[in-house]
């Protein structure tokens, strides 16, 4: 049994998700104590509990402590990750509607399924655009295309948008398994330069709200980017959903890398201001010059730790998320991770797994 301190570093849910993924992949039984001790409401929230049960289903794990608010969890995998057809619904975890983030569940199960023997189709139901979690468009347009360079074959399709607090979103994830081989089918990643900017595109989305709102968001974003000499195409979209919601997501595609930034609408916040938040973040990243944004920086640690080759990438910011996730991976002895703060450089070298 491997014991993991869930309060280490930023003390959030990333330690839990990374540990669950690695436990499923390696077959290592784990016990996590003081889960999310660094948060205002410590312990398992609804999306974390759904992720626990999802990864448990995939590797037929025995679990103790899987309850909302639990700060301790024992997780004992009984088999390697099994490909298949799965449905994981946040609302079924609680017996009521909820906007728990489907993207956090997706990131917990993706790599175990990508390394499994056989293909998988997973339906995820809950929130697609929530504060403090990556929106589904970030997964679709930034995270998965980057992992594709490493050999991860996965696609997502949004069937319905889900906003806080009602949720009701639905996403289909399709994963092509890597064959279940002991040797990792994932190749290393080298992202030291991003190259020239190819294009900026975006979606301004609303559900159950007037069509002028996405039009205003799209127009404001395009105008701000044009003032910065960046041409952009932002598409206004009015779609279906179980409740009202609004948001914008902008993707910048460079020669060798991608990034994306979004913002969510709030009651009393003008549509134009929502666009300004996302656009300002994108322009700040563009001025930085790094190929990898601060969010992708920590999300790349686990796939590169599972690769068969050394990876190196340069990041816009060394965050506590990054250093905390590096520590969590180190507990499993899967890779040596070096973070060079002076040069904003992350190096991940696989350990001998023979």
GROMACS .gro file of C-alpha atoms in nm, residues 24 53-61 79-83 86 88 108-110 112-113 116 122:
model
   24
   24UNK     CA    1  -0.501   0.207  -1.218
   53UNK     CA    2  -1.602   0.559  -0.903
   54UNK     CA    3  -1.529   0.594  -1.274
   55UNK     CA    4  -1.166   0.484  -1.247
   56UNK     CA    5  -1.268   0.211  -1.002
   57UNK     CA    6  -1.511   0.071  -1.260
   58UNK     CA    7  -1.238   0.072  -1.526
   59UNK     CA    8  -0.990  -0.131  -1.317
   60UNK     CA    9  -1.246  -0.313  -1.096
   61UNK     CA   10  -1.092  -0.158  -0.784
   79UNK     CA   11  -0.727  -0.570  -1.285
   80UNK     CA   12  -0.550  -0.364  -1.553
   81UNK     CA   13  -0.770  -0.089  -1.703
   82UNK     CA   14  -1.045  -0.245  -1.915
   83UNK     CA   15  -1.155  -0.085  -2.241
   86UNK     CA   16  -1.903   0.340  -2.004
   88UNK     CA   17  -2.048   0.828  -1.582
  108UNK     CA   18  -0.864   1.084  -1.455
  109UNK     CA   19  -0.970   0.803  -1.689
  110UNK     CA   20  -0.815   0.910  -2.021
  112UNK     CA   21  -0.558   0.443  -1.830
  113UNK     CA   22  -0.797   0.387  -2.123
  116UNK     CA   23  -0.561  -0.036  -2.230
  122UNK     CA   24  -1.733   0.698  -2.261
   0.00000   0.00000   0.00000
